[in-house]
Tab-separated table of C-alpha atoms and ligand atoms in Angstrom:
chain	number	residue	atom	x	y	z
A	17	MET	CA	30.405	-12.864	-8.108
A	18	LEU	CA	26.862	-11.921	-8.977
A	19	VAL	CA	25.361	-9.653	-6.339
A	20	MET	CA	21.677	-10.306	-5.885
A	21	PRO	CA	19.433	-7.280	-5.315
A	22	VAL	CA	18.238	-6.849	-1.746
A	23	ILE	CA	14.433	-6.880	-1.655
A	24	LEU	CA	12.420	-5.837	1.394
A	25	VAL	CA	8.796	-6.976	1.591
A	26	THR	CA	6.213	-5.643	4.011
A	27	ASN	CA	2.430	-5.286	4.186
A	28	ASP	CA	-0.383	-4.049	6.397
A	29	ASP	CA	-2.523	-7.208	6.546
A	30	GLY	CA	0.093	-8.788	8.811
A	31	VAL	CA	2.647	-11.573	8.506
A	32	HIS	CA	-0.087	-14.249	8.478
A	33	SER	CA	-1.664	-12.942	5.291
A	34	ALA	CA	-1.465	-15.219	2.256
A	35	GLY	CA	-0.857	-12.080	0.187
A	36	ILE	CA	2.590	-11.412	1.639
A	37	VAL	CA	3.601	-15.059	1.230
A	38	ALA	CA	2.586	-14.975	-2.454
A	39	LEU	CA	4.482	-11.703	-2.927
A	40	ALA	CA	7.691	-12.906	-1.240
A	41	ASP	CA	7.596	-16.152	-3.245
A	42	ALA	CA	7.115	-14.286	-6.526
A	43	LEU	CA	10.042	-11.942	-5.833
A	44	ALA	CA	12.432	-14.687	-4.671
A	45	SER	CA	13.740	-15.247	-8.206
A	46	LEU	CA	14.749	-11.558	-8.469
A	47	GLY	CA	16.935	-11.269	-5.386
A	48	ASP	CA	17.402	-11.846	-1.673
A	49	VAL	CA	13.990	-11.323	-0.103
A	50	THR	CA	13.609	-10.296	3.536
A	51	VAL	CA	10.117	-9.960	4.973
A	52	VAL	CA	9.510	-7.578	7.893
A	53	ALA	CA	5.776	-7.320	8.517
A	54	PRO	CA	3.348	-6.332	11.248
A	55	VAL	CA	2.577	-9.246	13.575
A	56	GLY	CA	-1.129	-8.382	13.369
A	57	GLU	CA	-3.659	-6.637	11.186
A	58	SER	CA	-2.613	-3.020	10.497
A	59	SER	CA	-4.912	-2.069	7.641
A	60	ALA	CA	-6.088	1.554	7.371
A	61	ILE	CA	-3.313	2.637	9.708
A	62	GLY	CA	-1.920	5.009	7.099
A	63	HIS	CA	1.623	6.295	7.516
A	64	ALA	CA	1.559	5.982	11.306
A	65	LEU	CA	4.884	5.758	13.116
A	66	THR	CA	4.887	4.295	16.630
A	67	ILE	CA	6.647	6.667	19.001
A	68	ALA	CA	4.726	6.263	22.279
A	69	HIS	CA	5.755	2.719	23.164
A	70	PRO	CA	8.629	0.311	22.474
A	71	LEU	CA	8.501	-2.204	19.633
A	72	ARG	CA	9.634	-5.830	19.455
A	73	LEU	CA	11.315	-7.431	16.468
A	74	GLU	CA	10.861	-11.215	16.393
A	75	PRO	CA	12.181	-13.798	13.937
A	76	TRP	CA	9.225	-15.672	12.436
A	77	ARG	CA	10.947	-18.103	10.143
A	78	ASP	CA	13.892	-17.990	7.760
A	79	GLY	CA	14.102	-14.492	6.278
A	80	VAL	CA	10.802	-13.434	7.874
A	81	PHE	CA	10.514	-11.092	10.861
A	82	THR	CA	7.598	-9.523	12.694
A	83	VAL	CA	7.233	-6.158	14.397
A	84	ASP	CA	4.329	-5.353	16.745
A	85	GLY	CA	3.821	-2.079	14.920
A	86	THR	CA	2.858	-0.449	11.641
A	87	PRO	CA	4.188	-0.947	8.104
A	88	THR	CA	6.178	2.282	8.522
A	89	ASP	CA	7.701	0.898	11.744
A	90	CYS	CA	8.549	-2.322	9.893
A	91	VAL	CA	10.399	-0.516	7.101
A	92	ASN	CA	12.450	1.545	9.540
A	93	ILE	CA	13.356	-1.405	11.771
A	94	ALA	CA	14.156	-3.511	8.692
A	95	VAL	CA	16.580	-0.888	7.394
A	96	SER	CA	18.191	-0.048	10.745
A	97	THR	CA	18.335	-3.470	12.339
A	98	VAL	CA	17.603	-6.399	10.015
A	99	LEU	CA	19.260	-5.373	6.740
A	100	ARG	CA	21.482	-2.683	8.301
A	101	ALA	CA	21.419	-0.957	4.910
A	102	LEU	CA	18.918	0.348	2.409
A	103	PRO	CA	17.440	-2.382	0.211
A	104	ASP	CA	17.415	-2.048	-3.581
A	105	ILE	CA	13.610	-2.107	-3.616
A	106	ILE	CA	10.692	-2.240	-1.184
A	107	VAL	CA	7.480	-3.995	-2.184
A	108	SER	CA	4.408	-3.761	0.073
A	109	GLY	CA	1.434	-6.111	-0.198
A	110	ILE	CA	-0.278	-7.963	-1.653
A	111	ASN	CA	-3.145	-6.190	0.070
A	112	LYS	CA	-6.519	-7.881	0.318
A	113	GLY	CA	-8.556	-5.126	-1.283
A	114	TYR	CA	-7.921	-2.202	-3.598
A	115	ASN	CA	-6.113	0.959	-2.595
A	116	LEU	CA	-7.557	3.367	-5.136
A	117	GLY	CA	-8.014	7.115	-5.310
A	118	ASP	CA	-8.345	8.958	-2.013
A	119	ASP	CA	-8.109	5.669	-0.113
A	120	VAL	CA	-4.325	5.706	-0.534
A	121	THR	CA	-4.223	8.218	2.324
A	122	TYR	CA	-5.640	5.605	4.722
A	123	SER	CA	-3.625	2.703	3.407
A	124	GLY	CA	-0.907	1.027	5.432
A	125	THR	CA	0.090	-0.905	2.314
A	126	VAL	CA	0.751	2.291	0.377
A	127	ALA	CA	2.453	3.816	3.450
A	128	GLY	CA	5.021	0.997	3.500
A	129	ALA	CA	6.050	1.982	-0.020
A	130	LEU	CA	5.749	5.683	0.808
A	131	GLU	CA	8.264	5.235	3.616
A	132	GLY	CA	10.565	3.537	1.131
A	133	ALA	CA	10.283	6.499	-1.247
A	134	LEU	CA	11.131	8.866	1.616
A	135	LEU	CA	14.215	6.777	2.416
A	136	GLY	CA	15.319	7.004	-1.222
A	137	VAL	CA	14.404	3.415	-2.107
A	138	PRO	CA	12.335	2.672	-5.237
A	139	SER	CA	9.122	1.221	-3.849
A	140	ILE	CA	5.925	-0.460	-4.991
A	141	ALA	CA	2.592	-1.042	-3.241
A	142	VAL	CA	0.448	-3.887	-4.608
A	143	SER	CA	-3.250	-4.373	-3.879
A	144	LEU	CA	-5.780	-6.890	-5.133
A	145	ASP	CA	-9.512	-6.582	-5.703
A	146	ARG	CA	-11.713	-8.348	-3.191
A	147	ARG	CA	-15.202	-7.257	-4.047
A	148	ASN	CA	-16.757	-10.682	-3.946
A	149	SER	CA	-16.476	-13.282	-1.204
A	150	ALA	CA	-14.674	-15.829	-3.384
A	151	PRO	CA	-11.259	-16.984	-2.116
A	152	LEU	CA	-8.573	-14.619	-3.369
A	153	ASP	CA	-6.242	-15.748	-6.129
A	154	PHE	CA	-2.998	-13.853	-5.495
A	155	ALA	CA	-1.190	-15.324	-8.524
A	156	PRO	CA	-1.993	-12.575	-11.081
A	157	ALA	CA	-1.085	-9.812	-8.612
A	158	ALA	CA	2.097	-11.665	-7.621
A	159	SER	CA	3.209	-11.965	-11.227
A	160	ALA	CA	2.382	-8.286	-11.853
A	161	ALA	CA	4.480	-7.395	-8.794
A	162	ARG	CA	7.354	-9.508	-10.044
A	163	MET	CA	7.279	-7.948	-13.514
A	164	LEU	CA	7.154	-4.400	-12.162
A	165	ALA	CA	9.834	-5.059	-9.532
A	166	GLU	CA	12.132	-6.485	-12.208
A	167	ARG	CA	11.699	-3.363	-14.354
A	168	VAL	CA	12.137	-0.999	-11.412
A	169	LEU	CA	15.297	-2.851	-10.306
A	170	ARG	CA	16.636	-2.491	-13.847
A	171	SER	CA	15.571	1.089	-14.607
A	172	GLY	CA	14.856	2.706	-11.226
A	173	LEU	CA	12.201	5.303	-10.471
A	174	PRO	CA	12.454	9.086	-10.183
A	175	PRO	CA	13.496	10.226	-6.673
A	176	ARG	CA	10.739	10.273	-4.017
A	177	THR	CA	8.409	8.232	-6.219
A	178	LEU	CA	6.462	5.066	-5.466
A	179	LEU	CA	4.209	2.978	-7.663
A	180	ASN	CA	0.703	2.222	-6.450
A	181	VAL	CA	-0.381	-0.952	-8.233
A	182	ASN	CA	-3.952	-2.293	-8.178
A	183	VAL	CA	-4.829	-5.613	-9.756
A	184	PRO	CA	-8.388	-6.587	-10.721
A	185	THR	CA	-9.712	-10.114	-10.366
A	186	GLY	CA	-10.498	-12.082	-13.474
A	187	PRO	CA	-8.687	-11.911	-16.804
A	188	VAL	CA	-6.186	-9.017	-16.941
A	189	ARG	CA	-5.962	-7.004	-20.175
A	190	GLY	CA	-2.542	-5.516	-19.450
A	191	TYR	CA	-1.089	-2.501	-17.661
A	192	GLN	CA	-2.287	1.079	-17.649
A	193	VAL	CA	-0.465	4.073	-16.181
A	194	THR	CA	-3.063	6.054	-14.262
A	195	VAL	CA	-3.695	9.050	-12.030
A	196	GLN	CA	-5.119	8.860	-8.519
A	197	GLY	CA	-8.905	8.889	-8.767
A	198	LYS	CA	-11.215	11.109	-6.751
A	199	ARG	CA	-13.899	9.688	-4.552
A	200	ASN	CA	-16.647	11.667	-2.955
A	201	HIS	CA	-16.057	9.948	0.305
A	202	VAL	CA	-19.071	8.384	1.962
A	203	THR	CA	-17.878	6.723	5.140
A	204	LYS	CA	-20.639	4.967	6.984
A	205	VAL	CA	-20.705	5.197	10.777
A	206	THR	CA	-23.028	2.670	12.356
A	207	GLU	CA	-24.107	3.318	15.931
A	208	SER	CA	-25.084	0.474	18.197
A	209	VAL	CA	-25.299	-0.234	21.927
A	210	ASP	CA	-23.074	-2.622	23.884
A	211	PRO	CA	-24.392	-5.067	26.553
A	212	ARG	CA	-23.711	-2.438	29.233
A	213	GLY	CA	-25.911	0.096	27.500
A	214	ARG	CA	-23.113	2.290	26.134
A	215	ALA	CA	-23.051	3.456	22.546
A	216	TYR	CA	-20.326	2.285	20.206
A	217	TYR	CA	-19.554	3.122	16.605
A	218	TRP	CA	-18.384	0.982	13.719
A	219	ILE	CA	-16.810	2.739	10.762
A	220	GLU	CA	-17.300	1.105	7.379
A	221	GLU	CA	-16.670	2.046	3.814
A	222	GLY	CA	-20.005	3.210	2.521
A	223	GLU	CA	-21.096	3.565	-1.049
A	224	ASN	CA	-18.314	4.646	-3.327
A	225	ALA	CA	-19.124	7.657	-5.493
A	226	TRP	CA	-16.265	8.086	-7.936
A	227	GLU	CA	-15.700	11.078	-10.130
A	228	ASP	CA	-15.508	9.717	-13.633
A	229	ASP	CA	-12.030	10.145	-15.109
A	230	VAL	CA	-10.821	7.844	-17.886
A	231	ARG	CA	-7.222	8.299	-16.727
A	232	SER	CA	-7.945	7.226	-13.158
A	233	ASP	CA	-6.868	4.121	-11.264
A	234	TYR	CA	-10.517	3.339	-10.535
A	235	HIS	CA	-11.477	3.483	-14.207
A	236	ALA	CA	-8.544	1.241	-15.200
A	237	VAL	CA	-9.286	-1.615	-12.795
A	238	ARG	CA	-12.990	-1.504	-13.634
A	239	ALA	CA	-12.057	-2.029	-17.274
A	240	GLY	CA	-9.817	-5.004	-16.376
A	241	TRP	CA	-6.389	-3.318	-16.471
A	242	VAL	CA	-3.655	-3.459	-13.856
A	243	SER	CA	-3.476	0.151	-12.655
A	244	VAL	CA	-0.003	1.613	-12.071
A	245	THR	CA	-0.052	5.072	-10.474
A	246	PRO	CA	3.155	6.947	-9.700
A	247	LEU	CA	2.704	8.691	-6.335
A	248	GLN	CA	4.841	11.143	-4.384
A	249	PRO	CA	4.940	12.173	-0.726
A	250	ASP	CA	4.701	15.888	-1.592
A	251	LEU	CA	1.056	16.899	-1.053
A	252	THR	CA	1.604	20.554	-1.920
A	253	ARG	CA	-1.208	21.962	-4.021
A	254	HIS	CA	1.009	23.945	-6.363
A	255	ASP	CA	-1.816	25.612	-8.267
A	256	ALA	CA	-3.173	26.997	-4.981
A	257	LEU	CA	0.037	28.766	-3.930
A	258	GLN	CA	-0.904	32.054	-5.548
A	259	ARG	CA	-4.361	32.032	-4.076
A	260	VAL	CA	-3.041	31.378	-0.587
A	261	GLU	CA	-0.469	34.138	-1.064
A	262	GLY	CA	-3.388	36.418	-1.964
A	263	LEU	CA	-5.236	35.227	1.120
A	264	LEU	CA	-2.322	36.207	3.334
A	265	GLY	CA	-1.630	39.471	1.496
A	266	ALA	CA	-5.186	40.753	1.766
B	305	MN	MN1	-4.720	-4.240	4.346
């Protein structure tokens, strides 16, 4: 009997997002797809794990479940309770909007795949450009996700590695393996006043000032390539170890 790979799909835009439907549909020909996704919008929630209140798992429709938590919560509840085993691959997305450069640290989409990598599951995060207001066409990103998932299922990934995939809109030239770009972060905080006279603040992404690097994810998508960046959870700055040792020795 042919054993189909077990595929777990999650996202941070929530179960209602058209991006996760397109992703699950595209992966259905590769294996048994189970979707466990946040019931609501969880973008920019990073790798948050909910520990201060209980979570509910609800069936949504066949093979689709919701959790009133984060993408990281979803992956853990999927493994412990829905699948009761590790899947063969975790794919997170398709996010409405890029997750490039330093932004991966804010991303719930990337965190879903990061949690997979920590659990020892080869994992992929997929994000789509949404710079203009035109309706999003998820098809190119869905087919990129399918192609990459097929290859990862066949060949695996190094331990504790995830792929961060970003897909531009418009004609795609092909795939480029990239490094995480660097952005001189300009977050815009707008202050306003509510009807009761109290100040409130709205955080927005301001102007992006990217360091130019031809190997970067940012450069690749701007030139029309699908960017594929291998990421790892280890944030150690290895080339700073000696300097910090010196700092402590002084
Ligand atoms: Mn999102």
